[in-house]
mmCIF file of N, CA, C and O in Angstrom:
data_model
loop_
_atom_site.group_PDB
_atom_site.id
_atom_site.type_symbol
_atom_site.label_atom_id
_atom_site.label_comp_id
_atom_site.label_asym_id
_atom_site.label_seq_id
_atom_site.Cartn_x
_atom_site.Cartn_y
_atom_site.Cartn_z
ATOM 1 N N MET N 1 -103.730 -28.600 -3.580
ATOM 2 C CA MET N 1 -103.735 -27.786 -4.876
ATOM 3 C C MET N 1 -105.175 -27.262 -4.913
ATOM 4 O O MET N 1 -106.179 -27.852 -4.397
ATOM 5 N N LYS N 2 -105.270 -26.036 -5.417
ATOM 6 C CA LYS N 2 -106.547 -25.245 -5.557
ATOM 7 C C LYS N 2 -107.366 -26.049 -6.357
ATOM 8 O O LYS N 2 -108.658 -25.981 -6.240
ATOM 9 N N LEU N 3 -106.934 -26.460 -7.452
ATOM 10 C CA LEU N 3 -107.867 -27.178 -8.337
ATOM 11 C C LEU N 3 -108.524 -28.409 -7.806
ATOM 12 O O LEU N 3 -109.810 -28.514 -8.098
ATOM 13 N N PHE N 4 -107.728 -29.116 -6.975
ATOM 14 C CA PHE N 4 -108.491 -30.460 -6.396
ATOM 15 C C PHE N 4 -109.509 -30.013 -5.466
ATOM 16 O O PHE N 4 -110.696 -30.480 -5.362
ATOM 17 N N LYS N 5 -109.442 -28.930 -4.597
ATOM 18 C CA LYS N 5 -110.157 -28.402 -3.699
ATOM 19 C C LYS N 5 -111.459 -27.720 -4.368
ATOM 20 O O LYS N 5 -112.520 -27.987 -3.945
ATOM 21 N N PHE N 6 -111.171 -27.119 -5.526
ATOM 22 C CA PHE N 6 -112.207 -26.640 -6.296
ATOM 23 C C PHE N 6 -113.269 -27.838 -6.754
ATOM 24 O O PHE N 6 -114.460 -27.773 -6.627
ATOM 25 N N PHE N 7 -112.634 -28.789 -7.258
ATOM 26 C CA PHE N 7 -113.464 -29.876 -7.914
ATOM 27 C C PHE N 7 -114.171 -30.571 -6.742
ATOM 28 O O PHE N 7 -115.327 -31.077 -6.859
ATOM 29 N N GLY N 8 -113.559 -30.600 -5.517
ATOM 30 C CA GLY N 8 -114.294 -31.231 -4.520
ATOM 31 C C GLY N 8 -115.368 -30.432 -4.068
ATOM 32 O O GLY N 8 -116.546 -31.037 -3.700
ATOM 33 N N SER N 9 -115.385 -29.177 -4.006
ATOM 34 C CA SER N 9 -116.557 -28.299 -3.556
ATOM 35 C C SER N 9 -117.617 -28.529 -4.599
ATOM 36 O O SER N 9 -118.719 -28.478 -4.344
ATOM 37 N N VAL N 10 -117.228 -28.509 -5.946
ATOM 38 C CA VAL N 10 -118.182 -28.806 -7.060
ATOM 39 C C VAL N 10 -119.045 -30.022 -6.807
ATOM 40 O O VAL N 10 -120.214 -30.101 -6.901
ATOM 41 N N LYS N 11 -118.232 -31.099 -6.449
ATOM 42 C CA LYS N 11 -118.922 -32.309 -6.157
ATOM 43 C C LYS N 11 -119.783 -32.306 -5.117
ATOM 44 O O LYS N 11 -121.027 -32.874 -5.225
ATOM 45 N N LYS N 12 -119.512 -31.604 -4.019
ATOM 46 C CA LYS N 12 -120.434 -31.393 -2.886
ATOM 47 C C LYS N 12 -121.660 -30.598 -3.179
ATOM 48 O O LYS N 12 -122.698 -30.972 -2.837
ATOM 49 N N GLU N 13 -121.528 -29.455 -3.941
ATOM 50 C CA GLU N 13 -122.704 -28.642 -4.528
ATOM 51 C C GLU N 13 -123.515 -29.529 -5.339
ATOM 52 O O GLU N 13 -124.907 -29.341 -5.350
ATOM 53 N N MET N 14 -123.072 -30.222 -6.242
ATOM 54 C CA MET N 14 -123.825 -31.073 -7.231
ATOM 55 C C MET N 14 -124.672 -32.182 -6.386
ATOM 56 O O MET N 14 -125.805 -32.442 -7.004
ATOM 57 N N LYS N 15 -124.297 -32.535 -5.368
ATOM 58 C CA LYS N 15 -124.985 -33.549 -4.603
ATOM 59 C C LYS N 15 -126.311 -32.761 -3.914
ATOM 60 O O LYS N 15 -127.291 -33.421 -3.486
ATOM 61 N N LEU N 16 -126.240 -31.454 -3.790
ATOM 62 C CA LEU N 16 -127.258 -30.739 -3.303
ATOM 63 C C LEU N 16 -128.263 -30.222 -4.222
ATOM 64 O O LEU N 16 -129.264 -29.588 -3.798
ATOM 65 N N VAL N 17 -127.975 -30.245 -5.445
ATOM 66 C CA VAL N 17 -128.903 -29.939 -6.473
ATOM 67 C C VAL N 17 -130.125 -30.818 -6.578
ATOM 68 O O VAL N 17 -130.063 -31.952 -6.477
ATOM 69 N N VAL N 18 -131.252 -30.097 -6.648
ATOM 70 C CA VAL N 18 -132.509 -30.873 -6.901
ATOM 71 C C VAL N 18 -132.971 -30.795 -8.268
ATOM 72 O O VAL N 18 -133.246 -29.640 -8.838
ATOM 73 N N TRP N 19 -132.830 -31.937 -8.847
ATOM 74 C CA TRP N 19 -133.008 -31.976 -10.245
ATOM 75 C C TRP N 19 -134.552 -32.241 -10.747
ATOM 76 O O TRP N 19 -135.185 -32.809 -9.902
ATOM 77 N N PRO N 20 -135.015 -31.546 -11.819
ATOM 78 C CA PRO N 20 -136.446 -31.687 -12.068
ATOM 79 C C PRO N 20 -136.840 -33.163 -12.419
ATOM 80 O O PRO N 20 -135.978 -33.788 -12.984
ATOM 81 N N THR N 21 -138.127 -33.525 -12.184
ATOM 82 C CA THR N 21 -138.424 -34.914 -12.558
ATOM 83 C C THR N 21 -138.794 -34.816 -14.057
ATOM 84 O O THR N 21 -138.772 -33.689 -14.728
ATOM 85 N N PHE N 22 -139.020 -36.069 -14.726
ATOM 86 C CA PHE N 22 -139.240 -36.075 -16.034
ATOM 87 C C PHE N 22 -140.607 -35.337 -16.338
ATOM 88 O O PHE N 22 -140.748 -34.559 -17.247
ATOM 89 N N LYS N 23 -141.603 -35.516 -15.444
ATOM 90 C CA LYS N 23 -142.887 -34.767 -15.743
ATOM 91 C C LYS N 23 -142.615 -33.233 -15.633
ATOM 92 O O LYS N 23 -143.182 -32.581 -16.479
ATOM 93 N N GLU N 24 -141.873 -32.807 -14.696
ATOM 94 C CA GLU N 24 -141.679 -31.181 -14.676
ATOM 95 C C GLU N 24 -140.866 -30.714 -15.938
ATOM 96 O O GLU N 24 -141.165 -29.695 -16.453
ATOM 97 N N ASN N 25 -139.855 -31.546 -16.221
ATOM 98 C CA ASN N 25 -139.030 -31.196 -17.407
ATOM 99 C C ASN N 25 -139.932 -31.160 -18.667
ATOM 100 O O ASN N 25 -139.911 -30.240 -19.522
ATOM 101 N N LYS N 26 -140.795 -32.219 -18.826
ATOM 102 C CA LYS N 26 -141.772 -32.383 -19.990
ATOM 103 C C LYS N 26 -142.696 -31.062 -20.036
ATOM 104 O O LYS N 26 -142.941 -30.476 -21.130
ATOM 105 N N ARG N 27 -143.288 -30.774 -18.772
ATOM 106 C CA ARG N 27 -144.129 -29.585 -18.813
ATOM 107 C C ARG N 27 -143.485 -28.278 -19.166
ATOM 108 O O ARG N 27 -143.967 -27.519 -19.920
ATOM 109 N N ASP N 28 -142.305 -28.166 -18.688
ATOM 110 C CA ASP N 28 -141.555 -26.936 -18.987
ATOM 111 C C ASP N 28 -141.210 -26.787 -20.319
ATOM 112 O O ASP N 28 -141.044 -25.794 -20.916
ATOM 113 N N THR N 29 -140.845 -27.886 -21.078
ATOM 114 C CA THR N 29 -140.481 -27.880 -22.355
ATOM 115 C C THR N 29 -141.626 -27.503 -23.184
ATOM 116 O O THR N 29 -141.577 -26.546 -24.092
ATOM 117 N N TRP N 30 -142.707 -27.988 -22.981
ATOM 118 C CA TRP N 30 -144.014 -27.689 -23.572
ATOM 119 C C TRP N 30 -144.452 -26.224 -23.417
ATOM 120 O O TRP N 30 -144.982 -25.538 -24.332
ATOM 121 N N THR N 31 -144.193 -25.834 -22.276
ATOM 122 C CA THR N 31 -144.320 -24.286 -22.004
ATOM 123 C C THR N 31 -143.592 -23.413 -22.777
ATOM 124 O O THR N 31 -144.002 -22.365 -23.458
ATOM 125 N N VAL N 32 -142.251 -23.830 -22.983
ATOM 126 C CA VAL N 32 -141.219 -22.974 -23.788
ATOM 127 C C VAL N 32 -141.686 -22.978 -25.357
ATOM 128 O O VAL N 32 -141.776 -21.913 -25.982
ATOM 129 N N ILE N 33 -142.127 -24.145 -25.835
ATOM 130 C CA ILE N 33 -142.514 -24.442 -27.089
ATOM 131 C C ILE N 33 -143.771 -23.534 -27.476
ATOM 132 O O ILE N 33 -143.858 -22.823 -28.480
ATOM 133 N N ALA N 34 -144.809 -23.752 -26.649
ATOM 134 C CA ALA N 34 -145.998 -22.929 -26.663
ATOM 135 C C ALA N 34 -145.725 -21.478 -26.683
ATOM 136 O O ALA N 34 -146.230 -20.631 -27.526
ATOM 137 N N THR N 35 -145.103 -20.923 -25.782
ATOM 138 C CA THR N 35 -144.761 -19.562 -25.741
ATOM 139 C C THR N 35 -143.980 -19.068 -26.916
ATOM 140 O O THR N 35 -144.386 -17.950 -27.420
ATOM 141 N N SER N 36 -143.008 -19.843 -27.408
ATOM 142 C CA SER N 36 -142.356 -19.377 -28.631
ATOM 143 C C SER N 36 -143.248 -19.355 -29.840
ATOM 144 O O SER N 36 -143.109 -18.373 -30.548
ATOM 145 N N LEU N 37 -144.170 -20.181 -30.033
ATOM 146 C CA LEU N 37 -145.084 -20.202 -31.074
ATOM 147 C C LEU N 37 -146.152 -19.065 -31.044
ATOM 148 O O LEU N 37 -146.398 -18.502 -32.026
ATOM 149 N N ILE N 38 -146.554 -18.733 -29.727
ATOM 150 C CA ILE N 38 -147.345 -17.643 -29.522
ATOM 151 C C ILE N 38 -146.600 -16.290 -29.933
ATOM 152 O O ILE N 38 -147.148 -15.401 -30.585
ATOM 153 N N TYR N 39 -145.262 -16.093 -29.480
ATOM 154 C CA TYR N 39 -144.591 -14.968 -29.754
ATOM 155 C C TYR N 39 -144.276 -14.927 -31.436
ATOM 156 O O TYR N 39 -144.208 -13.852 -31.858
ATOM 157 N N ALA N 40 -144.055 -16.033 -31.904
ATOM 158 C CA ALA N 40 -143.874 -16.104 -33.456
ATOM 159 C C ALA N 40 -144.973 -15.688 -34.129
ATOM 160 O O ALA N 40 -144.969 -14.883 -35.084
ATOM 161 N N ALA N 41 -146.329 -16.131 -33.669
ATOM 162 C CA ALA N 41 -147.334 -15.772 -34.486
ATOM 163 C C ALA N 41 -147.702 -14.191 -34.190
ATOM 164 O O ALA N 41 -148.048 -13.519 -35.131
ATOM 165 N N PHE N 42 -147.483 -13.671 -33.021
ATOM 166 C CA PHE N 42 -147.671 -12.370 -32.702
ATOM 167 C C PHE N 42 -146.831 -11.436 -33.476
ATOM 168 O O PHE N 42 -147.322 -10.391 -34.193
ATOM 169 N N LEU N 43 -145.496 -11.740 -33.589
ATOM 170 C CA LEU N 43 -144.608 -10.994 -34.497
ATOM 171 C C LEU N 43 -144.879 -11.079 -36.013
ATOM 172 O O LEU N 43 -144.681 -10.230 -36.608
ATOM 173 N N ALA N 44 -145.426 -12.217 -36.453
ATOM 174 C CA ALA N 44 -145.670 -12.353 -37.736
ATOM 175 C C ALA N 44 -146.967 -11.567 -38.123
ATOM 176 O O ALA N 44 -146.936 -10.886 -39.113
ATOM 177 N N LEU N 45 -147.928 -11.507 -37.130
ATOM 178 C CA LEU N 45 -149.032 -10.664 -37.384
ATOM 179 C C LEU N 45 -148.721 -9.081 -37.379
ATOM 180 O O LEU N 45 -149.093 -8.478 -38.320
ATOM 181 N N ILE N 46 -147.731 -8.665 -36.569
ATOM 182 C CA ILE N 46 -147.271 -7.365 -36.429
ATOM 183 C C ILE N 46 -146.548 -7.164 -37.847
ATOM 184 O O ILE N 46 -146.815 -5.998 -38.444
ATOM 185 N N ASP N 47 -145.655 -7.971 -38.281
ATOM 186 C CA ASP N 47 -144.960 -7.683 -39.508
ATOM 187 C C ASP N 47 -145.836 -7.674 -40.732
ATOM 188 O O ASP N 47 -145.722 -6.823 -41.442
ATOM 189 N N TRP N 48 -146.808 -8.630 -40.856
ATOM 190 C CA TRP N 48 -147.786 -8.591 -41.896
ATOM 191 C C TRP N 48 -148.568 -7.161 -42.005
ATOM 192 O O TRP N 48 -148.789 -6.600 -42.853
ATOM 193 N N GLY N 49 -149.010 -6.760 -40.752
ATOM 194 C CA GLY N 49 -149.747 -5.508 -40.595
ATOM 195 C C GLY N 49 -149.067 -4.249 -40.955
ATOM 196 O O GLY N 49 -149.311 -3.361 -41.790
ATOM 197 N N MET N 50 -147.729 -4.276 -40.529
ATOM 198 C CA MET N 50 -146.842 -3.208 -40.893
ATOM 199 C C MET N 50 -146.701 -3.077 -42.468
ATOM 200 O O MET N 50 -146.546 -2.105 -43.113
ATOM 201 N N LEU N 51 -146.250 -4.335 -43.139
ATOM 202 C CA LEU N 51 -146.113 -4.485 -44.449
ATOM 203 C C LEU N 51 -147.398 -3.964 -45.309
ATOM 204 O O LEU N 51 -147.159 -3.252 -46.255
ATOM 205 N N SER N 52 -148.477 -4.302 -44.831
ATOM 206 C CA SER N 52 -149.736 -4.041 -45.504
ATOM 207 C C SER N 52 -149.920 -2.460 -45.452
ATOM 208 O O SER N 52 -150.343 -1.797 -46.360
ATOM 209 N N LEU N 53 -149.683 -1.820 -44.255
ATOM 210 C CA LEU N 53 -149.740 -0.359 -44.033
ATOM 211 C C LEU N 53 -148.850 0.269 -45.022
ATOM 212 O O LEU N 53 -149.195 1.365 -45.663
ATOM 213 N N LEU N 54 -147.577 -0.027 -45.038
ATOM 214 C CA LEU N 54 -146.473 0.466 -45.895
ATOM 215 C C LEU N 54 -146.941 0.358 -47.349
ATOM 216 O O LEU N 54 -146.774 1.320 -48.175
ATOM 217 N N GLN N 55 -147.357 -0.776 -47.808
ATOM 218 C CA GLN N 55 -147.906 -0.938 -49.085
ATOM 219 C C GLN N 55 -148.986 -0.084 -49.548
ATOM 220 O O GLN N 55 -149.102 0.573 -50.516
ATOM 221 N N HIS N 56 -149.924 0.067 -48.534
ATOM 222 C CA HIS N 56 -151.035 0.831 -48.750
ATOM 223 C C HIS N 56 -150.720 2.370 -48.800
ATOM 224 O O HIS N 56 -151.313 2.912 -49.812
ATOM 225 N N PHE N 57 -149.834 2.907 -48.047
ATOM 226 C CA PHE N 57 -149.523 4.310 -48.158
ATOM 227 C C PHE N 57 -148.523 4.793 -48.995
ATOM 228 O O PHE N 57 -148.647 5.748 -49.556
ATOM 229 N N LEU N 58 -147.567 3.800 -49.141
ATOM 230 C CA LEU N 58 -146.288 4.243 -50.037
ATOM 231 C C LEU N 58 -146.675 3.826 -51.516
ATOM 232 O O LEU N 58 -146.275 4.455 -52.458
ATOM 233 N N MET N 59 -147.263 2.679 -51.808
ATOM 234 C CA MET N 59 -147.530 2.200 -53.210
ATOM 235 C C MET N 59 -148.907 2.293 -53.632
ATOM 236 O O MET N 59 -149.230 2.088 -54.766
ATOM 237 N N GLY N 60 -149.781 2.746 -52.718
ATOM 238 C CA GLY N 60 -151.194 2.991 -53.111
ATOM 239 C C GLY N 60 -151.894 1.633 -53.479
ATOM 240 O O GLY N 60 -153.015 1.662 -54.350
ATOM 241 N N LYS N 61 -151.450 0.464 -53.053
ATOM 242 C CA LYS N 61 -152.150 -0.665 -53.294
ATOM 243 C C LYS N 61 -153.370 -0.976 -52.347
ATOM 244 O O LYS N 61 -153.366 -0.871 -51.211
#
């Protein structure tokens, strides 16, 4: 059956996968968290700046 052949080939491929070590996984996780925080701070700064400009020009504050 094609299904058994498919799962057999999946099993073979999974044996060839090189999984990351705990140290690599931890490093990559912290990189994602740090990058997300930097982008969040950047976007918050842009949002705050745009809000301030709009309030200044439209409402005269």
